[in-house]
Coordinates of C-alpha atoms and ligand atoms in Angstrom, one line a residue:
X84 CA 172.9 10.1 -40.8
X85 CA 173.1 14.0 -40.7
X86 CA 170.3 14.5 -43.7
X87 CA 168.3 13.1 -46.4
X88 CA 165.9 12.6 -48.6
X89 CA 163.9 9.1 -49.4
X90 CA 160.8 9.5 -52.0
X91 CA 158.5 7.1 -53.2
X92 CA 156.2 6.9 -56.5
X93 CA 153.9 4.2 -56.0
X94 CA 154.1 0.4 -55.3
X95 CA 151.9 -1.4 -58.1
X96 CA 152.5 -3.9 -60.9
X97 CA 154.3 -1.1 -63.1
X98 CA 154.9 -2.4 -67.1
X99 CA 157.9 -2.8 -68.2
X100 CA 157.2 0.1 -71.1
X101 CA 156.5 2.4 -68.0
X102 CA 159.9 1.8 -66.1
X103 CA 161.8 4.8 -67.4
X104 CA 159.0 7.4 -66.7
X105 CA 159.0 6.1 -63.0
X106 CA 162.5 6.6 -62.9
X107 CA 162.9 9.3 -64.7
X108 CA 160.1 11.4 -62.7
X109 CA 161.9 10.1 -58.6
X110 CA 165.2 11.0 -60.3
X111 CA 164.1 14.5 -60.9
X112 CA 162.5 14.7 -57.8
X113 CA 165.2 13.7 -55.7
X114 CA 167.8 15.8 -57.8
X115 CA 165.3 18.8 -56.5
X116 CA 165.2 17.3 -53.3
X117 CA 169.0 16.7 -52.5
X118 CA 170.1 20.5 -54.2
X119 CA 167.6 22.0 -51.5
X120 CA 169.0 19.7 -48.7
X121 CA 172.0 20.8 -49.7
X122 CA 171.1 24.8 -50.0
X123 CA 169.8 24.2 -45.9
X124 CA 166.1 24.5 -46.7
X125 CA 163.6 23.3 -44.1
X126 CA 162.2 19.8 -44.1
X127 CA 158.4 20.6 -44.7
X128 CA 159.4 23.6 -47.7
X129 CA 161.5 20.5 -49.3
X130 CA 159.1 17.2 -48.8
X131 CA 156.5 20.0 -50.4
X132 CA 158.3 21.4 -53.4
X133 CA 159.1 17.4 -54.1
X134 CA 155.5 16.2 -54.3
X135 CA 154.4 19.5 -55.9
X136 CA 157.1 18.2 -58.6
X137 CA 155.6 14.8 -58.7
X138 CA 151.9 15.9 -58.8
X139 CA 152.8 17.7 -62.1
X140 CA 154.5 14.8 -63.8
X141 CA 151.5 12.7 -65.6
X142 CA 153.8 9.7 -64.6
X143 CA 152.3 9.5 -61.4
X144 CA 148.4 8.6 -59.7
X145 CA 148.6 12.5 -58.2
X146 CA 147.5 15.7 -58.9
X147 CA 148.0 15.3 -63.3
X148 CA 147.4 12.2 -63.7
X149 CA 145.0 11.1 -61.0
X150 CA 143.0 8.4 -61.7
X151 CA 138.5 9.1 -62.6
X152 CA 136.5 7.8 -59.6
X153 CA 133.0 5.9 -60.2
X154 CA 131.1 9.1 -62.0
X155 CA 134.6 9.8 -63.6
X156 CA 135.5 12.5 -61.7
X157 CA 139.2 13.3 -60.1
X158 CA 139.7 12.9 -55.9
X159 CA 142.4 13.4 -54.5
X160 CA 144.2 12.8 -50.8
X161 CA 147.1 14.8 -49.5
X162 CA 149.1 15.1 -46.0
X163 CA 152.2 16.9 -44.7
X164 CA 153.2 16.6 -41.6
X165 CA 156.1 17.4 -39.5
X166 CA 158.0 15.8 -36.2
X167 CA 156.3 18.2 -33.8
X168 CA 153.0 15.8 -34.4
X169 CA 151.7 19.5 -36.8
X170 CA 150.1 18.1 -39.9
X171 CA 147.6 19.0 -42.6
X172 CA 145.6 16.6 -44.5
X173 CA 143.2 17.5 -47.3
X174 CA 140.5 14.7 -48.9
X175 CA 138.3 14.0 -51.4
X176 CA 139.5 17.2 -52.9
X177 CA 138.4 18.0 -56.7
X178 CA 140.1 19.4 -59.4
X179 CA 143.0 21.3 -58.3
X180 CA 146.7 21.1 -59.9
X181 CA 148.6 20.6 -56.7
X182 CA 146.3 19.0 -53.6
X183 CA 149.8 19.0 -51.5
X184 CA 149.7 22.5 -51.5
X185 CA 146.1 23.0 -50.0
X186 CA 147.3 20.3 -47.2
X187 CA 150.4 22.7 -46.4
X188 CA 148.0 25.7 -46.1
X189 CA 145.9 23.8 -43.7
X190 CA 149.3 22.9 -41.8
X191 CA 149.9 26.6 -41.7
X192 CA 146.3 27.7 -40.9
X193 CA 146.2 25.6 -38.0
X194 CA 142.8 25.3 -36.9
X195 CA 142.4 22.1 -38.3
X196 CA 144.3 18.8 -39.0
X197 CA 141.6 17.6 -41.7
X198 CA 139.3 19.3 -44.5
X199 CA 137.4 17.2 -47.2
X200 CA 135.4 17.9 -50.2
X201 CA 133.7 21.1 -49.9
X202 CA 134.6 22.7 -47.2
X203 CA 138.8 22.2 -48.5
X204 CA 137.4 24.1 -51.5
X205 CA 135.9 26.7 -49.9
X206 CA 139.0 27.1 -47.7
X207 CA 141.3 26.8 -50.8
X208 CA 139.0 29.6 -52.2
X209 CA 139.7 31.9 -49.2
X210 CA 143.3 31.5 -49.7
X211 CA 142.9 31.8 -53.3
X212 CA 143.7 28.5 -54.8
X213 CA 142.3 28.4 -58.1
X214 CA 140.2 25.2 -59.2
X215 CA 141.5 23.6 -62.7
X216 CA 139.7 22.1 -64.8
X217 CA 138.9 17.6 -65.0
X218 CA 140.9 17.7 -68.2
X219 CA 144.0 19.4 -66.8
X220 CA 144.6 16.7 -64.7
X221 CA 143.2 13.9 -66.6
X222 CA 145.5 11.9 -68.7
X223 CA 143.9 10.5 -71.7
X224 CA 145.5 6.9 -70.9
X225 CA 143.1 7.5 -67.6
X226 CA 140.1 8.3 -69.7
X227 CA 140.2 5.3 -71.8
X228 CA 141.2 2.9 -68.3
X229 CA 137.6 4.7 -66.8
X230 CA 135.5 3.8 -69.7
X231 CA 137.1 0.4 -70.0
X232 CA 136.5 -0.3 -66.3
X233 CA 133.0 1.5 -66.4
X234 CA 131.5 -1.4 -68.4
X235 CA 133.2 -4.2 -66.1
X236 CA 131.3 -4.9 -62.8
X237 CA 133.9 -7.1 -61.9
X238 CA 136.4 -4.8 -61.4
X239 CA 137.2 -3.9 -58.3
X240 CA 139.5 -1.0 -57.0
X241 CA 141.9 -3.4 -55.4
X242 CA 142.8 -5.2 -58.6
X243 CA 144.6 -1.9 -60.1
X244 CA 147.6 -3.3 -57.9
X245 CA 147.9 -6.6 -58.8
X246 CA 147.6 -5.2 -63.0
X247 CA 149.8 -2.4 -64.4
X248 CA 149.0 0.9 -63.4
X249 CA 150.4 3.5 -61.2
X250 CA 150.8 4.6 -57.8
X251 CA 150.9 7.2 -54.9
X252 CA 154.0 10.0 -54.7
X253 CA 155.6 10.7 -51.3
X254 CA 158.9 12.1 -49.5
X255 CA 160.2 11.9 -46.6
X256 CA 163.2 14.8 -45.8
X257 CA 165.5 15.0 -42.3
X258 CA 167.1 18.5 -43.1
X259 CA 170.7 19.7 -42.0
X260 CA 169.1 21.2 -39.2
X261 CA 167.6 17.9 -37.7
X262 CA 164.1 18.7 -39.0
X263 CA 162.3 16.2 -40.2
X264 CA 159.4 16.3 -42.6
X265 CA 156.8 14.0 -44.7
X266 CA 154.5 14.7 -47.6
X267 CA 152.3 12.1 -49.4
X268 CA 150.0 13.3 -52.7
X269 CA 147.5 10.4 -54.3
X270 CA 144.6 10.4 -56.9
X271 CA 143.2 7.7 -55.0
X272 CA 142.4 4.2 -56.7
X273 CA 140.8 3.6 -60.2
X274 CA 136.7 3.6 -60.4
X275 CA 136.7 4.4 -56.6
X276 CA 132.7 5.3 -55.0
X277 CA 132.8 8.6 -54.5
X278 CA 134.0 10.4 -51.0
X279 CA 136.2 7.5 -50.6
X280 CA 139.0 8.5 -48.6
X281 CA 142.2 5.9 -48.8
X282 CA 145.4 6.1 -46.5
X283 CA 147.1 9.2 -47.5
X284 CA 145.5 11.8 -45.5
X285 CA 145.2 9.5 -42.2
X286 CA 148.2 10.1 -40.2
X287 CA 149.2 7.0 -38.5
X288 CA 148.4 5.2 -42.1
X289 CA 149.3 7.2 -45.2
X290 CA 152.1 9.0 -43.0
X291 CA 153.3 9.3 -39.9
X292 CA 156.3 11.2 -37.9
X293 CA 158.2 11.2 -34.5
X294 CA 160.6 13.4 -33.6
X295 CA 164.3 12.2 -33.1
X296 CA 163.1 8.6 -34.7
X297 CA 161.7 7.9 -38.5
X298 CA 159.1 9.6 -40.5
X299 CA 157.5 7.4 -42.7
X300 CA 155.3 7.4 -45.8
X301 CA 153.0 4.5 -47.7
X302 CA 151.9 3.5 -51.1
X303 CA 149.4 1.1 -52.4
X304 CA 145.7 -0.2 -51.9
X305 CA 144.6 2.2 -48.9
X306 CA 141.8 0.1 -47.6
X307 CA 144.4 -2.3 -46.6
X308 CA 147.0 0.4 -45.5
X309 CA 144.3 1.7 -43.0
X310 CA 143.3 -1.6 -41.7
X311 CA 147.3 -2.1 -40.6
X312 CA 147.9 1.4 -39.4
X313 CA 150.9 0.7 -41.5
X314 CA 152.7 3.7 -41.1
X315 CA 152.5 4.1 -37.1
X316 CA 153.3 0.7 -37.3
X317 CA 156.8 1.0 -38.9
X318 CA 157.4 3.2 -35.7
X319 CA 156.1 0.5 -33.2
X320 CA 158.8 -1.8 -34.5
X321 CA 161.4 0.7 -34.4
X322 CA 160.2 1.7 -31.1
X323 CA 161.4 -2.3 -30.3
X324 CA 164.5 -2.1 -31.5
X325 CA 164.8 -3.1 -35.2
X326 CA 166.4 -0.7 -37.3
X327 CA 164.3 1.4 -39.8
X328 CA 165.0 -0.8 -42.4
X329 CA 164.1 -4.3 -40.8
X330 CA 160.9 -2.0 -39.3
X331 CA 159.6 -1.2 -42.7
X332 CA 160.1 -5.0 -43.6
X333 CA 157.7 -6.3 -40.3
X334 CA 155.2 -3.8 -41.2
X335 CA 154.9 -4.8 -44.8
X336 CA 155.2 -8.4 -43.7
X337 CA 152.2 -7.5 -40.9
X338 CA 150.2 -6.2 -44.3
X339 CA 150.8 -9.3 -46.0
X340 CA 149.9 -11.9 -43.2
X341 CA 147.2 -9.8 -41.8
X342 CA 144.9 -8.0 -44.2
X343 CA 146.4 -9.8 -47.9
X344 CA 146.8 -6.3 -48.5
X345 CA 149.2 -4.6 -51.5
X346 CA 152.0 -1.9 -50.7
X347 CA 155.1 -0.3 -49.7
X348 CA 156.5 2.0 -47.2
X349 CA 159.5 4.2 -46.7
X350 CA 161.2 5.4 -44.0
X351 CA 164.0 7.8 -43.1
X352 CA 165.4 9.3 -39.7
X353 CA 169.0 10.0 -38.0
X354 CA 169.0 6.0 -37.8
X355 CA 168.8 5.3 -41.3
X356 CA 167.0 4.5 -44.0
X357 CA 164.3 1.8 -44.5
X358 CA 161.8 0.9 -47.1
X359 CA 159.6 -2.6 -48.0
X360 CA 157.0 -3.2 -50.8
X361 CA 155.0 -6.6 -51.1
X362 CA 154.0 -5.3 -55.2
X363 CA 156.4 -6.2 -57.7
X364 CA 157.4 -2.9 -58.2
X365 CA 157.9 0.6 -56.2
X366 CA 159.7 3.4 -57.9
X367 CA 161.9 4.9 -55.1
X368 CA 165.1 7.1 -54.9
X369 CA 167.3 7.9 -51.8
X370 CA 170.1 10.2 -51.1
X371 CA 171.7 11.1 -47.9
X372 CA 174.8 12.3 -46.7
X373 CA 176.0 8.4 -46.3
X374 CA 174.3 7.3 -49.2
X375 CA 174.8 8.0 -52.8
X376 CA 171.7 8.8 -54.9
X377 CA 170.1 4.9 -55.8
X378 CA 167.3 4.9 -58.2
X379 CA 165.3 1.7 -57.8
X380 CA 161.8 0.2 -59.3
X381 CA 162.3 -4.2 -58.9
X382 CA 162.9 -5.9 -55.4
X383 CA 166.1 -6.3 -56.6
X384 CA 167.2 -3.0 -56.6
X385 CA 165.6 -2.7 -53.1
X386 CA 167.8 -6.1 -52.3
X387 CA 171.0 -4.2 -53.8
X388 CA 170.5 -0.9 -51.6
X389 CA 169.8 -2.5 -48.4
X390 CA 173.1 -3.8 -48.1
X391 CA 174.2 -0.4 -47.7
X392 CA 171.5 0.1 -45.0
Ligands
LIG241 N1 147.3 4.6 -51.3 C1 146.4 5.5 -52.0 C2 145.0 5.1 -51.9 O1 144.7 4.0 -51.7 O2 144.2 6.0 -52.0

């Protein structure tokens, strides 16, 4: 494969009334995604514009949309990272539209991989990010989940994934210049304790990237995710030999047997394409310059691309 784009928007139990918006939102992201391919944009510029895209459709758990933690407050996760091993990762960030974008400025600035609560927001202030409000990013469907949950102390974060909810955005971009890139945006998980950080900002679990071989992004219930390294473990199967496809399927089959945990991952590099979700649905869309744009959501649709993989 020359280039391509693979994104991702969540791997949960997603109702059947809730299909279309899934596919609707990937299908708009990887229509922006493909044009910029095609226009010879960079990697990082495209994976970001992608999840910016996502993070504003309400569809998705990031940025609008973001599920309330424990004291009903929005937290959100985001990493970008590129095959030079350069990334930015932001955490436990509150109440801004886009959290992707404060990761990239911390990919440009440098002089940190990481920034969480406060001190993101006080380096978002410096660069002049502007704090929204809870309610821009709250969906009312979210407000009514909160206080339904609130009054339930037997809910627990992990059983969002197993009822019908939504998920996690993230793109992963090899550009016509070789470059390879990977962006991952979440709200986190429903009635999570505050300062929890999940998978998405940890490189080597929400994301991870190696030059000339796969960049790779997850979805689903982060505790788990972490505990499997999931994403740096895509790569270690690659790194033996299976193709990015049969890689992604070992590492979600290593989250099953291992931890019982919930997700997906997908993958992307010159060798091809890969993606695996243990859920019973993952909203995903892929384009390259082999492969024609395939929307998907069931394991079915997964089954039907991967023949062409
Ligand atoms: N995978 C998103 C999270 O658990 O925060």
């Amino acid at each position: 494969m020359k280039y391509g784009i693979i994104i991702h928007g969540g791997a949960w139990d997603i109702p059947d009334n809730f299909v279309d918006n899934h596919l609707d939102g990937i299908n708009n992201a990887l229509k922006l995604g493909y044009s910029l391919l095609e226009d010879n944009n960079n990697a990082i510029d495209i994976a970001e514009k992608v999840v910016v895209l996502l993070e504003n459709d309400p569809t998705f758990d990031a940025g609008k949309g973001s599920f309330l933690n424990a004291l009903g407050k929005v937290e959100m996760d985001a990493i970008i990272a590129t095959d030079d091993y350069k990334i930015g990762s932001v955490a436990a960030l509150n109440n801004y539209s886009n959290p992707i974008k404060i990761a990239r400025a911390i990919y440009d600035f440098d002089g940190a991989v990481m920034l969480v609560g406060e001190g993101a927001k006080i380096f978002a202030e410096q660069l002049g990010f502007q704090q929204c409000k809870v309610e821009d990013l709250l969906v009312g469907r979210e407000l009514e989940r909160y206080l339904k949950i609130k009054k339930d102390a037997t809910f627990v974060p992990k059983d969002a994934f197993r009822r019908k909810t939504r998920g996690t955005v993230g793109a992963v971009v090899l550009d016509k210049k070789g470059r390879m890139a990977v962006a991952v945006s979440t709200g986190g998980t429903p009635k999570k304790p505050p300062g929890r950080v999940g998978d998405t900002p940890l490189f080597g679990a929400g994301a991870y990237i190696e030059k000339d071989k796969l960049g790779v992004a997850a979805t689903g219930y982060g505790e788990d995710l972490i505990k499997a390294l999931i994403s740096k473990r895509v790569l270690d199967f690659f790194d033996r030999g299976l193709s990015p496809l049969e890689s992604t399927e070992q590492a979600i089959s290593f989250l099953s047997k291992n931890v019982q945990g919930l997700g997906g991952v997908i993958a992307l590099g010159k060798k091809g394409v890969g993606l695996a979700f243990n859920t019973p649905r993952m909203a995903f869309g892929v384009q390259t310059d082999e492969i024609d744009s395939f929307i998907g959501i069931n394991q079915k649709d997964k089954e039907e691309l991967s023949k062409q993989l």
